[in-house]
XYZ file of C-alpha atoms in Angstrom:
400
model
C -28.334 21.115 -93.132
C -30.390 18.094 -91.542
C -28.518 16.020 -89.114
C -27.484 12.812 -89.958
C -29.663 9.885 -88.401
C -28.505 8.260 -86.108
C -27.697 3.960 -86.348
C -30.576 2.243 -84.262
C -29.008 0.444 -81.490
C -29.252 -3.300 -80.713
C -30.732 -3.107 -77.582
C -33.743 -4.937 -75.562
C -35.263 -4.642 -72.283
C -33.131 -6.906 -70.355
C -35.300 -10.577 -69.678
C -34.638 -12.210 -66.136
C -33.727 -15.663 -66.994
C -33.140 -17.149 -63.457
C -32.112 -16.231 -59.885
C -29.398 -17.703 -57.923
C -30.221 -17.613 -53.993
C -28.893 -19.074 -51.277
C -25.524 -17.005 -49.893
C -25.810 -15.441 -46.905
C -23.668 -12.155 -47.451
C -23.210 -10.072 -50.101
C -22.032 -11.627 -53.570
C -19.108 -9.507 -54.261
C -18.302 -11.244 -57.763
C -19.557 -14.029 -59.919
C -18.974 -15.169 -63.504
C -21.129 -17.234 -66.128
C -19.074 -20.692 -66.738
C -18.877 -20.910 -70.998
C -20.470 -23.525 -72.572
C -22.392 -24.802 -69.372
C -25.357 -23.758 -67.167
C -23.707 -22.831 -65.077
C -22.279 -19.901 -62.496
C -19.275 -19.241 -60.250
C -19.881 -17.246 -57.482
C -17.679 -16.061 -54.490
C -19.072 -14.192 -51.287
C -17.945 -11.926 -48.359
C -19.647 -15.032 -46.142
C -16.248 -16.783 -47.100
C -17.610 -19.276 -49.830
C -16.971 -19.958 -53.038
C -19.826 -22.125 -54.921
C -20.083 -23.299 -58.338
C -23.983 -23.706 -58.950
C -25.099 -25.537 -62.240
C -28.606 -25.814 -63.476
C -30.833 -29.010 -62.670
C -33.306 -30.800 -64.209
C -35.803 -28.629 -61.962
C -34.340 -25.279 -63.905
C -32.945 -24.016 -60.457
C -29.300 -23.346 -60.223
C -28.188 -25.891 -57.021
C -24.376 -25.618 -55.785
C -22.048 -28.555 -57.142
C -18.667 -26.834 -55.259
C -19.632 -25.490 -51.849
C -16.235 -24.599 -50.498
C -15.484 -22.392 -47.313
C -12.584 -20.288 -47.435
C -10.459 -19.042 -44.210
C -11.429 -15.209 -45.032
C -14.050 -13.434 -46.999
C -14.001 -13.747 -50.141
C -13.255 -9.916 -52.508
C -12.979 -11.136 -55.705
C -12.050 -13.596 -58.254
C -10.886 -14.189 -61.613
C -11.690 -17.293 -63.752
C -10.029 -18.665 -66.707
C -12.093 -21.142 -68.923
C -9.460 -22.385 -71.069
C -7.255 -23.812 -67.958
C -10.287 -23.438 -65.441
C -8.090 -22.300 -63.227
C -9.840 -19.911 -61.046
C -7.869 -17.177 -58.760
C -9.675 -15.922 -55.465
C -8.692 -12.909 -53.580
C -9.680 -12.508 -50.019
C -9.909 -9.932 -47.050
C -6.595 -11.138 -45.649
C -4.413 -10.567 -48.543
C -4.255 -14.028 -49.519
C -4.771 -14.940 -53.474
C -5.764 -18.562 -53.566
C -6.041 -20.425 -56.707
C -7.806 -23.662 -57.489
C -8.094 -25.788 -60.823
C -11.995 -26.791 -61.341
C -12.629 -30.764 -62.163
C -13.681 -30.533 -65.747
C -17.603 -31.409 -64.335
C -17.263 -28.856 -62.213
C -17.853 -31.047 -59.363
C -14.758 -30.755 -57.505
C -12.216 -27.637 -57.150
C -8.516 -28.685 -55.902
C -6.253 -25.928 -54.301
C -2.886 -25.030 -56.715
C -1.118 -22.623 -54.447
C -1.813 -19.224 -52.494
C -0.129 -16.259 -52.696
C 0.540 -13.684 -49.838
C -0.177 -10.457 -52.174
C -0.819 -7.573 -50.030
C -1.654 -6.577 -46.455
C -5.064 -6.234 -46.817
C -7.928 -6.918 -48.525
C -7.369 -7.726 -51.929
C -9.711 -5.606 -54.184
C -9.193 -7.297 -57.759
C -7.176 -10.103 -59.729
C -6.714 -10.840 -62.949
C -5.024 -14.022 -64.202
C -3.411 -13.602 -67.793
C -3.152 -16.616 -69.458
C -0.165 -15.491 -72.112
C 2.225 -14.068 -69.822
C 1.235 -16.739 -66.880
C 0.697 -13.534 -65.188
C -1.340 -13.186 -61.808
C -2.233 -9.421 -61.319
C -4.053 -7.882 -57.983
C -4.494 -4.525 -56.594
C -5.466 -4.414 -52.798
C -6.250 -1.692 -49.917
C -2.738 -1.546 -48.919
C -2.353 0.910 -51.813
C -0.019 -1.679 -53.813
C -0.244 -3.113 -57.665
C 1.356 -6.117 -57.477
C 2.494 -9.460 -60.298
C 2.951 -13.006 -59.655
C 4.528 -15.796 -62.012
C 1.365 -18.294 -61.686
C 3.702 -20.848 -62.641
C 6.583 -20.442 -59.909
C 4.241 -18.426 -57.400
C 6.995 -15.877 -57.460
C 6.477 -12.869 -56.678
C 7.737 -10.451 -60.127
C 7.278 -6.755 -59.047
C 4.573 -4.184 -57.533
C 3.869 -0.285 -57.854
C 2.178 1.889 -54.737
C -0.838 3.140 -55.807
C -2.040 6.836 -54.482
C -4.970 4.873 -52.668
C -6.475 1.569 -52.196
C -7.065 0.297 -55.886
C -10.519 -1.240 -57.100
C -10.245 -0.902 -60.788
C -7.814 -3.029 -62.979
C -7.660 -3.975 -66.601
C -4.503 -5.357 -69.007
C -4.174 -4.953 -72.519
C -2.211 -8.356 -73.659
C -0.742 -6.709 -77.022
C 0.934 -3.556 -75.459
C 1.740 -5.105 -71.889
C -0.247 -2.110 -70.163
C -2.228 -2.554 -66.703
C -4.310 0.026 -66.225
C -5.098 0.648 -62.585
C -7.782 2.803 -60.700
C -7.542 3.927 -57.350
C -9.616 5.652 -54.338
C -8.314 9.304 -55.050
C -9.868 9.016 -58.678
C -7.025 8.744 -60.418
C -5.951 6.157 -63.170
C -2.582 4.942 -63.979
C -0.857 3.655 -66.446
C 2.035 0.854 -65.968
C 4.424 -0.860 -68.691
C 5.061 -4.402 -67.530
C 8.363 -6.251 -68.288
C 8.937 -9.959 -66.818
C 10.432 -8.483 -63.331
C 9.632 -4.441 -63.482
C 7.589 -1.913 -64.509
C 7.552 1.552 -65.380
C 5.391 4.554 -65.033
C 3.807 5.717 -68.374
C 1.472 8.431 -67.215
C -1.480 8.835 -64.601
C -4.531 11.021 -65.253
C -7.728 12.498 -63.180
C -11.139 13.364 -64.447
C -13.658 11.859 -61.879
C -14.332 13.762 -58.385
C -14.652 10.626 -56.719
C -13.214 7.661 -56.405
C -12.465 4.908 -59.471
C -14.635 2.245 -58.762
C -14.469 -0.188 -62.425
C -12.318 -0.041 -65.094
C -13.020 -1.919 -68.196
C -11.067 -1.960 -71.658
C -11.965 -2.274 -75.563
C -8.266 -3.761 -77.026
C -9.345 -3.426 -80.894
C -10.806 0.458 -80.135
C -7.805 1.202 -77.377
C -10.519 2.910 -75.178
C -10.941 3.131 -71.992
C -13.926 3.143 -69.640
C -13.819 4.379 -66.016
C -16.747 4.139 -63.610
C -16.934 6.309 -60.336
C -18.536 7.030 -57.394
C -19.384 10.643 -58.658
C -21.767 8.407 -60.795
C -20.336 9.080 -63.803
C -18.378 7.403 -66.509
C -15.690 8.646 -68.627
C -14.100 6.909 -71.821
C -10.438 8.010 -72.289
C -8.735 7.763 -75.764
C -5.884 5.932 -75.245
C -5.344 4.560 -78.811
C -6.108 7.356 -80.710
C -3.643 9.629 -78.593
C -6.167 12.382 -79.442
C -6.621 13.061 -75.440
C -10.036 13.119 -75.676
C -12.095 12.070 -72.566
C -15.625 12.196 -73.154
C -18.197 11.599 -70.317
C -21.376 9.587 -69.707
C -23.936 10.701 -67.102
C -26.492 7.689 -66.964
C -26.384 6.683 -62.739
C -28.028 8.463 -59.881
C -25.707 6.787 -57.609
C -22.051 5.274 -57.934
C -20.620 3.548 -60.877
C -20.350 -0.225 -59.086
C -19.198 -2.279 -62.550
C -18.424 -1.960 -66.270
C -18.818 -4.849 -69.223
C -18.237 -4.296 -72.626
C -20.175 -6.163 -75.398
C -17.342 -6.512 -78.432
C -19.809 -7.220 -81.394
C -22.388 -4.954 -80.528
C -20.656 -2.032 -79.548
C -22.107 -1.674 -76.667
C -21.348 -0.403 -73.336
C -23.105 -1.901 -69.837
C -23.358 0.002 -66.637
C -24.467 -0.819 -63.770
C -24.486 0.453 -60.191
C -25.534 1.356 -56.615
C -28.867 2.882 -57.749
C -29.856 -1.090 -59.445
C -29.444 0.631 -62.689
C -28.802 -1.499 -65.808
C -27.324 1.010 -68.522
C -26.909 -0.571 -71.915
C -25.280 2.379 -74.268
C -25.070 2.711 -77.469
C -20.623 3.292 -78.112
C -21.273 3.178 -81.844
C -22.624 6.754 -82.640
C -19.700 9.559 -82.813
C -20.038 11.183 -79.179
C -18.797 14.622 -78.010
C -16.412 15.955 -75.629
C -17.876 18.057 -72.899
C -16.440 21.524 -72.702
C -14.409 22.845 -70.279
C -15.782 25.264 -68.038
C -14.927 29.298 -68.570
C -13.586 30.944 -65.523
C -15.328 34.362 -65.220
C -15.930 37.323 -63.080
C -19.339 38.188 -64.800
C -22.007 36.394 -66.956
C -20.938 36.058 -70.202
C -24.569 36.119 -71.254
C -25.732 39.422 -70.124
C -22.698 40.555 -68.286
C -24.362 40.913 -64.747
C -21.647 40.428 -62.038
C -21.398 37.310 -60.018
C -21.596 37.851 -55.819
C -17.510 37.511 -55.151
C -17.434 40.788 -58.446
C -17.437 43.400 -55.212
C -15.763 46.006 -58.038
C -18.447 45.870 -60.515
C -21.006 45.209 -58.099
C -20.435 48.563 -56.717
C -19.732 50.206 -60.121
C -23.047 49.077 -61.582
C -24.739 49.197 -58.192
C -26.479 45.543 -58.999
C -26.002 42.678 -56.462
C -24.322 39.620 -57.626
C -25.515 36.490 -58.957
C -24.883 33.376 -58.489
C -22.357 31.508 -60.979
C -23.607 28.688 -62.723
C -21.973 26.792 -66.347
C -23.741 25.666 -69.480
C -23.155 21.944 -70.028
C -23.169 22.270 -73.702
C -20.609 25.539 -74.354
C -19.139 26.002 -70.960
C -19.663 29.363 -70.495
C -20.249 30.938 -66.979
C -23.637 32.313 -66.701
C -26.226 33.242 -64.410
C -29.291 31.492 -63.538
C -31.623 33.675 -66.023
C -29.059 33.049 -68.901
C -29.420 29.297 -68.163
C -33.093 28.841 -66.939
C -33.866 25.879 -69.907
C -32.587 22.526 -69.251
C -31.840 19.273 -71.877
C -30.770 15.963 -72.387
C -27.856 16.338 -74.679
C -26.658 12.231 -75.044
C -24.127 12.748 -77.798
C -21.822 14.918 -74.923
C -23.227 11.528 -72.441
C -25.755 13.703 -70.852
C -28.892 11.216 -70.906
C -30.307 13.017 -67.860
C -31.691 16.918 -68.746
C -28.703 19.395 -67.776
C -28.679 23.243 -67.339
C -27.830 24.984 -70.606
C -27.817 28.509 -71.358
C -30.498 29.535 -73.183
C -29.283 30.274 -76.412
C -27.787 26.678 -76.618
C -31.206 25.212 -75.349
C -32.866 27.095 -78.802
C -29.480 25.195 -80.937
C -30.620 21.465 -79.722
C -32.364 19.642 -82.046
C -34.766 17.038 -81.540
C -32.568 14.645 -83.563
C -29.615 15.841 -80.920
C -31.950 14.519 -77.951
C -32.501 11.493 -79.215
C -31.212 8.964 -76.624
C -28.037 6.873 -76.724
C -28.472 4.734 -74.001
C -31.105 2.614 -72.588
C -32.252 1.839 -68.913
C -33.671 -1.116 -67.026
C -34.217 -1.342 -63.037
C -33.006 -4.951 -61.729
C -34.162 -3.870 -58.252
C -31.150 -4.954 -56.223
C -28.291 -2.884 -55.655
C -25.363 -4.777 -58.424
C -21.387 -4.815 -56.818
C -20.643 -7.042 -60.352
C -21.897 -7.368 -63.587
C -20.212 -10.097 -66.575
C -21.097 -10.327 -69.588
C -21.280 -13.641 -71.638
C -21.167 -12.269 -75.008
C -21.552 -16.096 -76.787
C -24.932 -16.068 -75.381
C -26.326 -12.949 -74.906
C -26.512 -13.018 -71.123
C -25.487 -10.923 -68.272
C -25.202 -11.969 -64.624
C -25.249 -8.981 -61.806
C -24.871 -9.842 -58.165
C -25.808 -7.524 -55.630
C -25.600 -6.446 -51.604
C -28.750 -8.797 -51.543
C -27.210 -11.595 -51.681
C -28.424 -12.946 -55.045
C -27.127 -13.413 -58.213
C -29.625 -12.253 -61.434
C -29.278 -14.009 -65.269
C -30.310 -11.835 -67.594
C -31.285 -12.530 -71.186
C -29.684 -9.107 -73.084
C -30.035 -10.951 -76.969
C -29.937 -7.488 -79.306
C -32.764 -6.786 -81.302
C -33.128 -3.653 -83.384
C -35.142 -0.873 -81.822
């Protein structure tokens, strides 16, 4: 039976609009400002600058403001243009913008954690204020009181962290690779469940409300994208980054997953095709190809008088085989492997051209990206890197 083809994605090679120079550290988050030319950037050299366009098409600061501490992150909220800030001290700071954007006044700060704060989040229908930071600690603040509500201690120092409005669930990823899930009330929360599947640390989270999924970036350079809606369990995973996972955005109308990371890799995939779950690996003392023993095997080693081989596993079926059962290799993108894998060679023969056909597409913005945000109204995506500059990117779909 023919496979079914596959929908063509909206995707196009990503068109650099404009660059944003001028801060002299790294840019460790920055946001597109709706409805204007304009960006909001904040910077480990301790500023925060909101740059609009100008006449001359260059992007010129209107806010330069200096901050007592570098500057880890922010969250903006365009309806209230209230913008939160959290630095390397602990501090959250948060400032409303002048509706020119001209002219940013200081609302309160809050002392959040004992360290550097890694994200924040500012939820506009609870008048929440979220933050994880090194100290290992989740914690909530009433943004209209400043009080503080409640915390959690994290297994490690926390850079991932999402909320789901509806349900009330923060989603927080930590060091050790581990996500967990919270239940907030107005002054607790409550453990739902935690779970593992990266082997290094959680480095983005980002979350699709009207699927209920999940994405996780890592520093193992892989993604995975967790089921949480469907309560199916199923966590399929997306190999697309030679280096770690540094930020996630998801594009709503398009269906469309962006990457990008470490290695300056853009990675626009395609989320509406129906993916696979990669096997687990088979534990065995032999191949379970052509049976030949694997080195630790001394018993059948010295029954069959062969030396042992060395153990490898078959992406595809999972089975433990040895390197002359598995000498083919393929791309296999509905399972997320866009890069060619080991299979055994029986599986390499089952792969169908159709079956290699990529899901994902990939663009080199030759600086190493911390923070990617998508502006979905306009089709454009800003990355900010360790070099100090911020990138606009035209990403408008066309069919491919």
């Amino acid at each position: 039976m023919a496979a079914e083809p596959q929908p063509k994605a909206l995707t196009r090679k990503p068109l650099l609009l404009n660059k944003v120079e001028g801060s002299q550290d790294v840019v460790n988050m920055a946001a597109i400002v709706p409805k204007e030319d304009g960006v909001i950037s904040v910077s480990e050299d301790r500023t925060v600058r909101v740059w609009l366009k100008r006449d001359s098409g260059q992007y010129w600061p209107s806010i330069y403001h200096a901050m007592p501490s570098p500057c880890s992150c922010m969250s903006f909220n365009p309806e209230t243009r209230r913008l939160s800030i959290g630095l390397d001290n602990g501090t959250i700071s948060e400032f409303i913008l002048s509706e020119d954007y001209n002219k940013m006044t200081l609302v309160k700060s809050y002392q959040a954690h004992q360290s550097r704060v890694m994200m924040v989040l500012f939820v506009l229908e609870m008048e929440w204020l979220l933050s994880t930071g090194q100290d290992k600690h989740f914690t909530w603040h009433c943004s209209e009181s400043g009080q503080r509500l409640g915390g959690y201690r994290t297994s490690a120092g926390a850079c991932g962290l999402q909320f789901d409005v509806e349900t009330r669930h923060v989603f927080v990823g930590d060091h050790s690779g581990q996500v967990t899930i919270l239940k907030l009330e107005q002054e607790s929360c409550s453990l739902v469940t935690t779970f593992k599947g990266h082997t290094g640390g959680v480095t983005a989270l980002c979350w699709d409300p009207i699927q209920r999924v999940l994405f996780s970036g890592s520093s193992d350079h892989s993604i995975i994208m967790w089921d949480i809606g469907g309560r199916k369990g199923t966590a399929i995973e997306l190999q697309g980054h030679n280096d770690k996972v540094q930020s996630l955005s998801y594009a709503h109308h398009t269906r469309q997953l962006i990457s990008c990371g470490a290695d300056g890799g853009i990675v626009v995939w395609n989320m509406d095709v129906e993916r696979q779950e990669t096997p687990e690996w088979l534990d065995s003392d032999s191949c379970q190809k052509c049976d030949q023993p694997f080195f630790w095997n001394f018993k059948q080693m010295w029954d069959s008088k062969k030396i042992g081989l060395r153990q490898h596993h078959c992406r595809k079926c999972g089975k433990a085989v040895c390197g002359k059962c598995s000498s083919k290799r393929s791309s296999i993108p509905l399972m997320g492997f866009e890069f060619e894998v080991r299979v055994c060679d029986s599986c390499h023969e089952s792969i169908t051209d159709e079956e290699r056909a990529p899901t994902a597409t990939f663009h080199d913005s030759k600086h190493n990206i911390v923070h990617v945000h998508f502006d979905a109204t306009r089709g454009w995506l800003l990355t900010s890197g360790t070099d100090k500059v911020i990138k606009l990117w035209d990403m408008t779909p066309v069919v491919s």
